[in-house]
Short mmCIF file of C-alpha atoms and ligand atoms in Angstrom, two decimals:
data_model
loop_
_atom_site.label_atom_id
_atom_site.label_comp_id
_atom_site.label_asym_id
_atom_site.label_seq_id
_atom_site.Cartn_x
_atom_site.Cartn_y
_atom_site.Cartn_z
CA MET G 1 0.00 0.00 0.00
CA ALA G 2 1.15 3.55 -0.73
CA THR G 3 2.75 5.74 1.93
CA ILE G 4 1.36 9.23 2.40
CA LEU G 5 2.96 12.09 4.33
CA ILE G 6 0.77 14.94 5.59
CA ILE G 7 2.42 18.31 6.31
CA GLU G 8 -0.18 20.56 7.91
CA ASP G 9 0.18 22.83 10.95
CA GLU G 10 -3.50 23.00 11.90
CA VAL G 11 -3.91 20.03 14.21
CA ASN G 12 -7.62 19.50 13.49
CA ILE G 13 -7.18 19.46 9.74
CA ALA G 14 -4.09 17.24 9.97
CA SER G 15 -6.06 14.80 12.07
CA LEU G 16 -9.03 14.84 9.65
CA LEU G 17 -6.67 14.16 6.75
CA GLN G 18 -5.01 11.34 8.64
CA THR G 19 -8.34 9.69 9.50
CA CYS G 20 -9.44 9.91 5.86
CA VAL G 21 -6.23 8.52 4.44
CA GLU G 22 -5.96 5.72 6.99
CA SER G 23 -9.58 4.69 6.40
CA GLU G 24 -8.50 3.77 2.86
CA GLY G 25 -5.65 1.64 4.18
CA TYR G 26 -2.75 3.94 3.24
CA ASP G 27 0.28 4.18 5.54
CA CYS G 28 0.23 7.68 6.92
CA SER G 29 2.60 10.02 8.78
CA VAL G 30 1.96 13.57 9.94
CA ALA G 31 4.30 16.55 10.39
CA HIS G 32 3.18 19.95 11.67
CA ASP G 33 5.82 22.20 10.09
CA GLY G 34 8.02 22.31 7.00
CA LYS G 35 11.31 21.39 8.65
CA THR G 36 9.93 18.30 10.38
CA GLY G 37 8.04 17.48 7.18
CA LEU G 38 11.22 17.56 5.08
CA ALA G 39 12.99 15.32 7.57
CA ALA G 40 10.08 12.86 7.46
CA PHE G 41 10.11 12.98 3.66
CA ARG G 42 13.80 11.99 3.54
CA ARG G 43 13.28 9.23 6.08
CA LEU G 44 10.04 7.73 4.70
CA GLU G 45 10.34 8.37 0.93
CA PRO G 46 6.53 8.57 0.67
CA ASP G 47 4.57 8.04 -2.55
CA LEU G 48 2.47 11.14 -2.01
CA ILE G 49 2.74 14.26 0.14
CA ILE G 50 -0.27 16.34 1.15
CA LEU G 51 1.28 19.74 1.76
CA ASP G 52 -0.41 22.76 3.28
CA LEU G 53 0.50 26.06 1.61
CA MET G 54 0.43 28.20 4.75
CA LEU G 55 2.89 26.77 7.25
CA PRO G 56 4.85 28.59 9.97
CA HIS G 57 8.56 29.46 9.35
CA MET G 58 8.79 27.79 5.94
CA ASN G 59 5.75 27.89 3.64
CA GLY G 60 4.46 25.09 1.44
CA LEU G 61 6.04 26.49 -1.73
CA GLU G 62 9.50 26.45 -0.13
CA VAL G 63 8.93 22.94 1.18
CA CYS G 64 7.82 21.80 -2.29
CA THR G 65 10.89 23.35 -3.92
CA GLN G 66 13.17 21.55 -1.46
CA ILE G 67 11.38 18.26 -2.08
CA ARG G 68 11.91 18.62 -5.82
CA GLN G 69 15.56 19.55 -5.39
CA SER G 70 16.31 16.93 -2.76
CA GLY G 71 17.82 14.34 -5.08
CA VAL G 72 15.89 11.59 -3.26
CA SER G 73 15.50 8.85 -5.86
CA LYS G 74 11.78 8.33 -5.35
CA ASP G 75 10.00 11.45 -6.58
CA PRO G 76 6.71 11.78 -4.66
CA TYR G 77 3.44 13.24 -5.90
CA VAL G 78 2.69 16.52 -4.13
CA MET G 79 -0.85 17.70 -3.48
CA LEU G 80 -0.88 21.31 -2.30
CA LEU G 81 -3.66 22.39 0.08
CA THR G 82 -4.67 25.98 -0.48
CA ALA G 83 -6.76 28.13 1.83
CA LYS G 84 -10.25 29.18 0.86
CA GLY G 85 -10.27 32.29 -1.30
CA GLU G 86 -6.67 32.01 -2.43
CA GLU G 87 -6.33 32.50 -6.15
CA ILE G 88 -5.39 29.21 -7.75
CA ASP G 89 -4.09 31.13 -10.79
CA ARG G 90 -1.59 32.97 -8.68
CA ILE G 91 -0.32 29.78 -7.10
CA ILE G 92 -0.13 27.89 -10.39
CA GLY G 93 1.79 30.87 -11.78
CA PHE G 94 4.59 30.13 -9.34
CA SER G 95 5.32 26.82 -11.07
CA THR G 96 5.60 25.19 -7.70
CA GLY G 97 6.26 21.64 -8.75
CA ALA G 98 3.03 20.48 -7.12
CA ASP G 99 1.02 17.84 -8.98
CA ASP G 100 -2.41 18.87 -7.79
CA TYR G 101 -4.06 21.65 -5.79
CA LEU G 102 -6.90 21.07 -3.36
CA PRO G 103 -8.72 24.11 -1.95
CA LYS G 104 -9.91 24.07 1.66
CA PRO G 105 -12.50 23.26 2.77
CA PHE G 106 -12.49 19.93 0.95
CA SER G 107 -14.72 16.91 1.35
CA PRO G 108 -13.16 13.57 2.36
CA THR G 109 -14.61 12.04 -0.83
CA GLU G 110 -12.92 14.61 -3.04
CA LEU G 111 -9.63 14.18 -1.21
CA LEU G 112 -9.68 10.41 -1.71
CA VAL G 113 -10.70 10.66 -5.37
CA ARG G 114 -7.72 12.93 -6.01
CA ILE G 115 -5.33 10.67 -4.10
CA ARG G 116 -6.48 7.59 -6.02
CA ALA G 117 -6.16 9.42 -9.35
CA LEU G 118 -2.58 10.45 -8.58
CA LEU G 119 -1.44 7.07 -7.30
CA ARG G 120 -3.09 5.07 -10.08
CA ARG G 121 -1.02 6.81 -12.73
CA THR G 122 2.14 4.99 -11.66
CA MET G 123 0.83 1.98 -13.56
CA ARG G 124 0.42 3.76 -16.90
CA HIS G 125 2.60 3.79 -20.01
CA GLN G 126 4.04 0.33 -19.56
CA ALA G 127 3.31 -1.24 -22.96
CA ILE G 128 5.76 0.89 -24.99
CA LEU G 129 9.29 1.16 -23.71
CA LYS G 130 10.85 4.07 -25.55
CA ILE G 131 9.81 7.11 -27.54
CA GLU G 132 12.54 8.47 -29.78
CA THR G 133 12.20 11.68 -31.79
CA PRO G 134 14.99 13.63 -33.55
CA HIS G 135 15.79 15.74 -30.49
CA LEU G 136 14.28 13.81 -27.61
CA GLN G 137 14.54 10.38 -26.05
CA ILE G 138 11.92 9.25 -23.55
CA ASP G 139 12.53 6.01 -21.69
CA LEU G 140 9.21 4.84 -20.27
CA GLU G 141 10.72 2.06 -18.19
CA ARG G 142 13.28 4.21 -16.45
CA ARG G 143 10.99 7.23 -16.67
CA SER G 144 13.87 9.36 -17.91
CA VAL G 145 14.06 12.06 -20.56
CA CYS G 146 17.11 13.16 -22.55
CA LEU G 147 17.54 16.05 -24.94
CA LYS G 148 19.69 15.18 -27.94
CA VAL G 149 21.81 18.19 -28.74
CA ILE G 150 23.58 18.31 -32.09
CA SER G 151 26.56 20.58 -31.84
CA SER G 152 27.12 23.15 -34.55
CA HIS G 153 29.76 25.25 -32.83
CA THR G 154 32.27 22.76 -31.55
CA ILE G 155 34.58 20.60 -33.67
CA PRO G 156 33.79 18.06 -34.94
CA VAL G 157 30.39 19.38 -35.95
CA GLY G 158 27.44 17.06 -35.67
CA ILE G 159 28.31 15.28 -32.42
CA VAL G 160 25.18 14.40 -30.50
CA SER G 161 25.31 14.86 -26.77
CA ARG G 162 22.55 13.90 -24.40
CA ILE G 163 21.33 16.10 -21.60
CA ALA G 164 19.16 14.52 -18.94
CA VAL G 165 16.04 16.52 -18.11
CA HIS G 166 14.69 16.06 -14.61
CA LEU G 167 10.88 15.95 -14.60
CA THR G 168 8.41 15.31 -11.81
CA ALA G 169 6.26 12.19 -12.14
CA LEU G 170 3.28 14.04 -13.57
CA GLU G 171 5.35 16.25 -15.85
CA PHE G 172 6.81 13.05 -17.26
CA ASP G 173 3.37 11.56 -17.85
CA VAL G 174 2.10 14.68 -19.63
CA LEU G 175 5.14 14.67 -21.93
CA ALA G 176 4.95 10.90 -22.57
CA THR G 177 1.25 11.14 -23.41
CA LEU G 178 1.82 13.96 -25.90
CA ALA G 179 4.99 12.51 -27.45
CA ASN G 180 3.43 9.09 -27.88
CA ARG G 181 1.19 10.55 -30.60
CA PRO G 182 3.18 13.29 -32.35
CA GLY G 183 0.98 15.81 -34.12
CA ARG G 184 -2.21 14.76 -32.37
CA VAL G 185 -4.01 17.75 -30.90
CA TRP G 186 -5.12 17.21 -27.31
CA THR G 187 -7.70 19.31 -25.52
CA ARG G 188 -7.13 20.06 -21.86
CA SER G 189 -9.89 17.70 -20.82
CA GLN G 190 -8.51 14.86 -22.98
CA LEU G 191 -5.13 15.29 -21.30
CA LEU G 192 -6.77 15.37 -17.90
CA ASP G 193 -8.65 12.16 -18.70
CA ASP G 194 -5.56 10.39 -19.91
CA VAL G 195 -2.99 11.61 -17.41
CA TRP G 196 -4.90 12.50 -14.26
CA GLY G 197 -7.69 9.96 -14.72
CA GLY G 198 -11.34 10.45 -15.65
CA ASP G 199 -12.42 11.40 -12.15
CA PHE G 200 -10.22 14.49 -11.89
CA THR G 201 -12.37 17.27 -10.45
CA GLY G 202 -9.90 20.14 -10.19
CA ASP G 203 -9.23 23.13 -12.38
CA GLU G 204 -8.55 22.43 -16.08
CA ARG G 205 -5.95 25.18 -16.16
CA ILE G 206 -3.58 22.93 -14.25
CA VAL G 207 -2.73 21.55 -17.71
CA ASP G 208 -1.41 24.97 -18.80
CA SER G 209 0.81 25.06 -15.76
CA TYR G 210 2.35 21.70 -16.72
CA ILE G 211 2.90 22.72 -20.33
CA LYS G 212 4.65 25.86 -19.16
CA ARG G 213 6.94 23.87 -16.88
CA LEU G 214 7.71 21.30 -19.57
CA ARG G 215 8.59 23.98 -22.12
CA HIS G 216 10.83 25.64 -19.58
CA LYS G 217 12.66 22.42 -18.73
CA LEU G 218 12.91 21.12 -22.29
CA GLY G 219 14.23 24.45 -23.54
CA GLN G 220 17.35 24.28 -21.37
CA GLY G 221 20.76 23.94 -22.97
CA ASN G 222 19.33 23.57 -26.45
CA ALA G 223 20.81 26.11 -28.82
CA GLU G 224 17.76 25.94 -31.06
CA THR G 225 15.37 25.92 -28.11
CA TYR G 226 12.86 23.45 -29.42
CA SER G 227 9.74 23.84 -27.34
CA PHE G 228 8.35 20.47 -28.51
CA ILE G 229 4.84 21.43 -27.45
CA ARG G 230 2.79 23.57 -29.79
CA THR G 231 -0.22 25.55 -28.63
CA VAL G 232 -3.18 24.99 -30.93
CA SER G 233 -5.16 28.17 -30.49
CA GLY G 234 -8.60 27.65 -29.02
CA VAL G 235 -8.13 23.87 -28.83
CA GLY G 236 -5.17 22.67 -26.80
CA TYR G 237 -1.70 21.23 -27.31
CA ALA G 238 0.25 18.98 -29.67
CA PHE G 239 3.71 17.45 -29.59
CA GLU G 240 6.08 18.19 -32.43
CA ASP G 241 9.77 17.77 -32.98
CA PRO G 242 10.70 19.69 -36.14
CA1 LIG D 301 -1.80 26.10 7.60
#
């Protein structure tokens, strides 16, 4: 069964979350501030972290950044809890590295639906092993992504070097889904269905946030700056490697 870490300073909410999660049979640990939470994350290597945005001393965004930069081999899913009335747009704009956002107050049912949707995705994309395009290599078994950079400035010209691109679990799944069908135009809701699972109930604009992060990461170190993901105005997104 999956291990879930809850980082939430409000004792009542932390305890409600814990009861919910444990009722489904997940292993659960609770931390009440960011520092303790990060220590627990390193010790437990959980599958999923439910992370409150407003924490004392170190806020949820800082905690999330440290989780993503930790170098721990198992990259957890992060569900960010946001307070009522906070603008989801503003938070998504920060490119936090969170995989989902759940506004408070939430219902236990909604919480569990979201958790199941995130955890289920680990099992996807297992039939095909590799996606290879002129400038990108995606290994679905190892869940790794490399940019293939063809040098034009150094001698000899034409040497291909590979640059590993570090993606979060969900970023990887969005890219793999798009790249698996080059040229196909996906609407936001089709991507949500395929990547997040049909019972996703959050904000569709989370897709835009992922595309933005992928473009940013895939653009690094590439002299030509291939974005790989084309916006199809009024419809959605398509993968292309020119
Ligand atoms: Ca809080």
